[in-house]
Every structure is written in structure tokens, then in C-alpha cells.
Amino acid sequence: MAPSGLEDLFGNEISNGPNIENGDLPRAMVIAGHPDDSDVGAGGITAKLAKAGWEVRIIVATDGSKGSSQANINQKELVAKRIIEQQNASKVLGAKDVKFLDFIDGELEYNRNLIAKITKEIRIFKPYAVYTHDPEAIIINNSFVSHSDHRATGLATVDSVYPTARDPLNFPEHMEEGLETHKVRELFLWGTNQSNLEIDISDYFQKKIDALKEHKSQFDFTDEMQNRFLERWKNDDGKYTEKFRRIVFSR
């Protein structure tokens, strides 16, 4: 049994982790709507899993082409810049790699095409755990509006995890390409109003901040901005945490 790399706030392992004898692999996939979303939502756990020996692959659904307040910005240059920023941020966290699905920012639709692409990535990588946006949360903690791309990404990911990636009659062309079906064991949703898991990332919080600093097109890291980030992820006990809605699938 491989270590899960996951502990709760009391230091107890929250999962037995991948069972190598049953074919599980210590792999996690983080599926995000835009460049930087994976680092905001799951940067700490990405670093924590990587340190524990997991392979972490990041999937970015859209190209980030509308992520600017400058109306006259060159969008092709912005896309190229955001790709580099995400790649650099992922290296900071220790992720294995990043893949981009290249849908247009702000125009992502929940449909079979999106599910097909995410399902294929799951069947290729065979992750034990998948992390993504909670598609049910439109208003988060009465403070944030969840971007429509986040909701589309989250819902398509949930449906790809179960039942689509598992069932051979969904996208049988994948099997014709030599892929196999795959059953994800655990699903973690960030940006949720229904968290049931709080993970201590204090030892990895600086890596999360350093990863966010790579997204220079998105964040101006003034002292005020950094303090805002510090407060956002600090709990009442002074620990830095990431909260998720966790779903464990039966074998």
C-alpha cells in the first residue's frame, strides 16, 4: 500500500492510499478552468503529494485568453505568456507536467466534447485521485462568484470521473486507440460550500505562494496582496489549509 500523502489537521492519514497490488498508482490529476486556478485551489496539496512521491498532472481546460483588464492586449501573446506562467508554477510545486485543452477562455461549454477530452486524459494518466472545481457552487461563501468556466470544468470532470471514464461504451474510440477504462478512487472539489476535509498545507504554503507569484499576468504581489492571500488560507488555529469536498468511490 503506497502512502496517501494526505493527513488531516491532527496528523492522521485520511486515506489508505493507492493499493499497488490492486493496480492503483500514486497519481493525482488536477483539472482547472484556467491557468492559475489549479495553484489557487490545490497548490498546497499538489506540493504535498509531490513531496510524498506522487506524480501530479495538471490539466488546464481553457487558454486564459481573456484574463486581462487591458482591452487592447494581444491575446495570442497573453495565451503564450500564461502557458509559460503555468508551466513555471507547476515546476515550483513539483508537478509532473501540465497539459492544455485549449478551449477559449470565457466560452467553455459543458458538453460531450469537453467530457470526451477530460475522459481521455483520465484514461491516459490513470489517476488515483482527481481534484477540480465544485460545479455546484455558484456563489462561494457569500464572497465569490464561481466563473462559468470553473463550473463547466468541474461538472464535466465529475461526469468524466463517474461514470464515463469507467465504462467502455463511453467513447469506445479511446479503446480503439489502445487506451483502457479507468476508475478514479477519490474526488476532491475546491471552491466549495460543502467542505468535509481540511488539509494542513502549512509546510507547503510558501511553495503555493511562490507558484502564484509565477502568474505575473494575473497577480501583482504587493504586500497588501500577499497579506490577503495569507489570511485567505489561514484557519482559526493559525494553520494554512486547503478545504475540499471529498468523495470516496467504492471499489
CSV table of C-alpha atoms in Angstrom, one decimal:
chain,number,residue,atom,x,y,z
A,1,MET,CA,0.0,0.0,0.0
A,2,ALA,CA,1.5,3.3,-1.0
A,3,PRO,CA,1.3,6.2,1.4
A,4,SER,CA,-1.5,8.6,0.6
A,5,GLY,CA,0.4,11.8,1.4
A,6,LEU,CA,-2.7,13.2,2.9
A,7,GLU,CA,-3.2,13.9,6.6
A,8,ASP,CA,-5.9,15.8,8.4
A,9,LEU,CA,-5.3,18.7,10.9
A,10,PHE,CA,-4.4,16.2,13.6
A,11,GLY,CA,-1.8,14.5,11.5
A,12,ASN,CA,-3.8,11.3,10.9
A,13,GLU,CA,-3.7,9.8,7.5
A,14,ILE,CA,-7.0,10.3,5.8
A,15,SER,CA,-6.8,7.5,3.3
A,16,ASN,CA,-5.0,4.2,2.9
A,17,GLY,CA,-3.9,5.5,-0.4
A,18,PRO,CA,-3.3,3.6,-3.6
A,19,ASN,CA,-3.2,-0.2,-3.4
A,20,ILE,CA,-0.4,-1.1,-5.7
A,21,GLU,CA,-1.2,-4.8,-5.6
A,22,ASN,CA,-4.7,-3.9,-7.0
A,23,GLY,CA,-3.2,-1.8,-9.7
A,24,ASP,CA,-3.6,1.6,-8.2
A,25,LEU,CA,-0.9,4.1,-8.9
A,26,PRO,CA,0.2,7.1,-6.7
A,27,ARG,CA,-1.0,9.6,-9.2
A,28,ALA,CA,-3.2,12.7,-8.9
A,29,MET,CA,-4.8,14.8,-11.6
A,30,VAL,CA,-5.7,18.5,-11.0
A,31,ILE,CA,-8.2,19.7,-13.6
A,32,ALA,CA,-8.7,23.5,-13.7
A,33,GLY,CA,-10.6,26.0,-15.8
A,34,HIS,CA,-7.8,28.5,-16.4
A,35,PRO,CA,-4.1,28.9,-15.9
A,36,ASP,CA,-3.5,29.7,-12.2
A,37,ASP,CA,-6.8,28.0,-11.0
A,38,SER,CA,-5.0,24.8,-10.0
A,39,ASP,CA,-2.5,26.7,-7.9
A,40,VAL,CA,-5.2,28.8,-6.2
A,41,GLY,CA,-7.4,25.8,-5.5
A,42,ALA,CA,-4.9,23.0,-4.9
A,43,GLY,CA,-1.4,24.3,-5.0
A,44,GLY,CA,-0.6,23.2,-1.4
A,45,ILE,CA,-1.9,19.7,-1.9
A,46,THR,CA,-0.1,19.5,-5.2
A,47,ALA,CA,3.2,20.2,-3.5
A,48,LYS,CA,2.4,17.9,-0.6
A,49,LEU,CA,1.6,15.0,-2.8
A,50,ALA,CA,4.6,15.6,-5.0
A,51,LYS,CA,6.8,15.6,-1.9
A,52,ALA,CA,5.2,12.3,-0.9
A,53,GLY,CA,6.3,10.7,-4.2
A,54,TRP,CA,3.1,11.1,-6.2
A,55,GLU,CA,3.0,12.0,-9.8
A,56,VAL,CA,0.7,15.0,-10.3
A,57,ARG,CA,-0.5,16.1,-13.7
A,58,ILE,CA,-2.3,19.4,-14.2
A,59,ILE,CA,-4.9,19.8,-16.9
A,60,VAL,CA,-6.0,23.3,-17.9
A,61,ALA,CA,-9.3,23.5,-19.8
A,62,THR,CA,-9.1,27.0,-21.4
A,63,ASP,CA,-6.4,29.1,-22.9
A,64,GLY,CA,-6.7,32.1,-20.5
A,65,SER,CA,-7.1,34.4,-23.4
A,66,LYS,CA,-9.5,36.8,-21.7
A,67,GLY,CA,-7.6,37.0,-18.4
A,68,SER,CA,-6.6,40.7,-18.6
A,69,SER,CA,-8.1,44.1,-17.7
A,70,GLN,CA,-6.4,45.6,-20.8
A,71,ALA,CA,-8.8,45.9,-23.7
A,72,ASN,CA,-6.1,46.3,-26.3
A,73,ILE,CA,-3.8,43.5,-25.1
A,74,ASN,CA,-2.6,41.0,-27.8
A,75,GLN,CA,-4.4,37.8,-26.9
A,76,LYS,CA,-2.1,35.5,-28.6
A,77,GLU,CA,0.8,36.9,-26.6
A,78,LEU,CA,-1.3,36.6,-23.4
A,79,VAL,CA,-2.0,33.0,-24.1
A,80,ALA,CA,1.7,32.2,-24.7
A,81,LYS,CA,2.6,34.1,-21.5
A,82,ARG,CA,0.0,32.3,-19.4
A,83,ILE,CA,1.2,28.9,-20.7
A,84,ILE,CA,4.7,29.7,-19.6
A,85,GLU,CA,3.5,31.0,-16.2
A,86,GLN,CA,1.5,27.8,-15.6
A,87,GLN,CA,4.4,25.6,-16.5
A,88,ASN,CA,6.8,27.5,-14.2
A,89,ALA,CA,4.3,27.4,-11.4
A,90,SER,CA,3.8,23.7,-11.8
A,91,LYS,CA,7.6,23.2,-11.6
A,92,VAL,CA,7.7,25.2,-8.3
A,93,LEU,CA,5.1,22.8,-6.8
A,94,GLY,CA,6.8,19.6,-8.1
A,95,ALA,CA,4.0,18.6,-10.5
A,96,LYS,CA,5.0,16.1,-13.2
A,97,ASP,CA,3.7,18.2,-16.1
A,98,VAL,CA,0.8,20.3,-17.5
A,99,LYS,CA,-1.5,19.7,-20.4
A,100,PHE,CA,-3.7,22.3,-22.0
A,101,LEU,CA,-7.0,21.5,-23.7
A,102,ASP,CA,-7.1,24.9,-25.4
A,103,PHE,CA,-10.7,25.8,-25.2
A,104,ILE,CA,-11.5,29.5,-25.5
A,105,ASP,CA,-11.5,31.4,-22.2
A,106,GLY,CA,-14.9,32.5,-21.1
A,107,GLU,CA,-16.7,30.4,-23.7
A,108,LEU,CA,-16.3,26.9,-22.2
A,109,GLU,CA,-19.5,24.8,-22.5
A,110,TYR,CA,-20.5,21.7,-20.7
A,111,ASN,CA,-20.9,19.2,-23.5
A,112,ARG,CA,-19.8,15.8,-24.8
A,113,ASN,CA,-16.8,17.2,-26.4
A,114,LEU,CA,-15.4,18.6,-23.1
A,115,ILE,CA,-16.3,15.3,-21.4
A,116,ALA,CA,-14.5,13.3,-24.1
A,117,LYS,CA,-11.3,15.3,-23.7
A,118,ILE,CA,-11.2,15.1,-19.9
A,119,THR,CA,-12.2,11.4,-20.0
A,120,LYS,CA,-9.4,10.7,-22.4
A,121,GLU,CA,-6.8,12.4,-20.1
A,122,ILE,CA,-8.1,10.4,-17.2
A,123,ARG,CA,-7.8,7.1,-19.2
A,124,ILE,CA,-4.3,8.1,-20.3
A,125,PHE,CA,-2.9,9.1,-16.9
A,126,LYS,CA,-5.0,6.7,-14.7
A,127,PRO,CA,-5.0,8.9,-11.5
A,128,TYR,CA,-6.0,7.5,-8.1
A,129,ALA,CA,-7.3,11.0,-7.2
A,130,VAL,CA,-8.8,13.9,-9.1
A,131,TYR,CA,-9.0,17.5,-7.9
A,132,THR,CA,-11.2,20.1,-9.6
A,133,HIS,CA,-13.7,22.9,-9.1
A,134,ASP,CA,-17.0,22.2,-7.2
A,135,PRO,CA,-19.6,22.6,-10.0
A,136,GLU,CA,-22.5,23.1,-7.6
A,137,ALA,CA,-21.1,26.3,-6.0
A,138,ILE,CA,-22.2,29.4,-7.9
A,139,ILE,CA,-21.7,31.8,-5.0
A,140,ILE,CA,-18.9,30.7,-2.8
A,141,ASN,CA,-19.1,31.5,0.9
A,142,ASN,CA,-21.2,34.5,0.0
A,143,SER,CA,-18.0,36.2,-1.2
A,144,PHE,CA,-17.0,34.9,-4.6
A,145,VAL,CA,-18.9,34.1,-7.8
A,146,SER,CA,-17.6,30.9,-9.4
A,147,HIS,CA,-16.6,31.6,-13.0
A,148,SER,CA,-18.8,29.8,-15.6
A,149,ASP,CA,-15.7,28.1,-16.9
A,150,HIS,CA,-15.0,26.8,-13.4
A,151,ARG,CA,-18.5,25.3,-13.2
A,152,ALA,CA,-18.3,23.8,-16.7
A,153,THR,CA,-14.9,22.3,-15.9
A,154,GLY,CA,-16.0,20.9,-12.6
A,155,LEU,CA,-19.2,19.4,-13.9
A,156,ALA,CA,-17.5,17.8,-16.9
A,157,THR,CA,-14.8,16.4,-14.7
A,158,VAL,CA,-17.2,14.9,-12.2
A,159,ASP,CA,-19.1,13.3,-15.1
A,160,SER,CA,-15.8,12.1,-16.6
A,161,VAL,CA,-14.7,10.6,-13.3
A,162,TYR,CA,-18.1,8.8,-12.8
A,163,PRO,CA,-19.2,7.0,-14.8
A,164,THR,CA,-17.7,8.0,-18.1
A,165,ALA,CA,-14.0,7.0,-17.7
A,166,ARG,CA,-15.1,3.8,-16.1
A,167,ASP,CA,-17.4,2.5,-18.8
A,168,PRO,CA,-16.1,1.1,-22.1
A,169,LEU,CA,-19.2,2.0,-24.1
A,170,ASN,CA,-18.5,5.7,-23.4
A,171,PHE,CA,-16.1,6.9,-26.1
A,172,PRO,CA,-15.1,3.4,-27.4
A,173,GLU,CA,-12.8,5.1,-29.9
A,174,HIS,CA,-10.4,5.5,-26.9
A,175,MET,CA,-10.1,1.8,-26.6
A,176,GLU,CA,-9.5,1.6,-30.4
A,177,GLU,CA,-6.6,3.9,-29.7
A,178,GLY,CA,-5.2,1.5,-27.2
A,179,LEU,CA,-6.4,3.1,-24.0
A,180,GLU,CA,-8.2,1.3,-21.2
A,181,THR,CA,-11.1,2.3,-19.0
A,182,HIS,CA,-10.2,3.7,-15.6
A,183,LYS,CA,-11.9,4.1,-12.2
A,184,VAL,CA,-10.8,7.0,-10.1
A,185,ARG,CA,-10.8,6.2,-6.4
A,186,GLU,CA,-11.1,9.7,-4.8
A,187,LEU,CA,-12.5,13.0,-6.0
A,188,PHE,CA,-11.7,16.3,-4.3
A,189,LEU,CA,-13.6,19.6,-5.1
A,190,TRP,CA,-12.3,23.0,-4.2
A,191,GLY,CA,-14.2,26.3,-4.2
A,192,THR,CA,-17.0,24.5,-2.3
A,193,ASN,CA,-19.7,25.5,0.2
A,194,GLN,CA,-19.8,21.9,1.5
A,195,SER,CA,-16.2,21.1,2.5
A,196,ASN,CA,-15.8,17.9,4.6
A,197,LEU,CA,-12.0,17.9,4.5
A,198,GLU,CA,-9.4,20.5,5.7
A,199,ILE,CA,-5.8,19.6,4.8
A,200,ASP,CA,-2.9,21.3,6.6
A,201,ILE,CA,-0.6,22.7,4.0
A,202,SER,CA,1.5,24.9,6.4
A,203,ASP,CA,4.7,23.2,5.4
A,204,TYR,CA,4.0,23.8,1.7
A,205,PHE,CA,2.3,27.1,1.9
A,206,GLN,CA,5.3,29.1,0.8
A,207,LYS,CA,5.6,26.9,-2.3
A,208,LYS,CA,1.9,27.7,-3.1
A,209,ILE,CA,2.7,31.4,-2.8
A,210,ASP,CA,5.8,31.1,-4.9
A,211,ALA,CA,3.7,29.3,-7.5
A,212,LEU,CA,1.1,32.0,-7.5
A,213,LYS,CA,3.9,34.6,-8.0
A,214,GLU,CA,4.7,33.0,-11.3
A,215,HIS,CA,1.4,34.2,-12.6
A,216,LYS,CA,2.7,37.7,-13.2
A,217,SER,CA,0.0,38.5,-15.7
A,218,GLN,CA,-2.7,37.8,-13.1
A,219,PHE,CA,-1.3,38.9,-9.7
A,220,ASP,CA,0.6,42.0,-8.6
A,221,PHE,CA,2.2,40.7,-5.4
A,222,THR,CA,2.2,43.9,-3.3
A,223,ASP,CA,2.5,43.5,0.4
A,224,GLU,CA,-1.3,44.0,0.6
A,225,MET,CA,-1.9,41.3,-1.9
A,226,GLN,CA,0.4,38.8,-0.1
A,227,ASN,CA,-1.3,39.6,3.2
A,228,ARG,CA,-4.7,39.0,1.6
A,229,PHE,CA,-3.5,35.6,0.4
A,230,LEU,CA,-2.1,34.8,3.8
A,231,GLU,CA,-5.4,35.5,5.5
A,232,ARG,CA,-7.4,33.6,2.9
A,233,TRP,CA,-5.9,30.3,3.7
A,234,LYS,CA,-5.2,30.7,7.4
A,235,ASN,CA,-7.7,29.0,9.8
A,236,ASP,CA,-8.6,30.0,13.3
A,237,ASP,CA,-5.7,27.9,14.7
A,238,GLY,CA,-3.2,29.8,12.6
A,239,LYS,CA,-2.5,26.9,10.2
A,240,TYR,CA,-2.6,27.3,6.5
A,241,THR,CA,-5.1,24.9,5.0
A,242,GLU,CA,-6.9,24.0,1.8
A,243,LYS,CA,-10.5,22.8,2.1
A,244,PHE,CA,-12.2,20.2,-0.2
A,245,ARG,CA,-15.4,18.3,-0.7
A,246,ARG,CA,-14.1,14.8,-0.7
A,247,ILE,CA,-15.9,11.8,-2.4
A,248,VAL,CA,-14.5,8.3,-2.0
A,249,PHE,CA,-15.7,5.7,-4.5
A,250,SER,CA,-16.2,2.1,-3.6
A,251,ARG,CA,-14.1,-0.5,-5.2
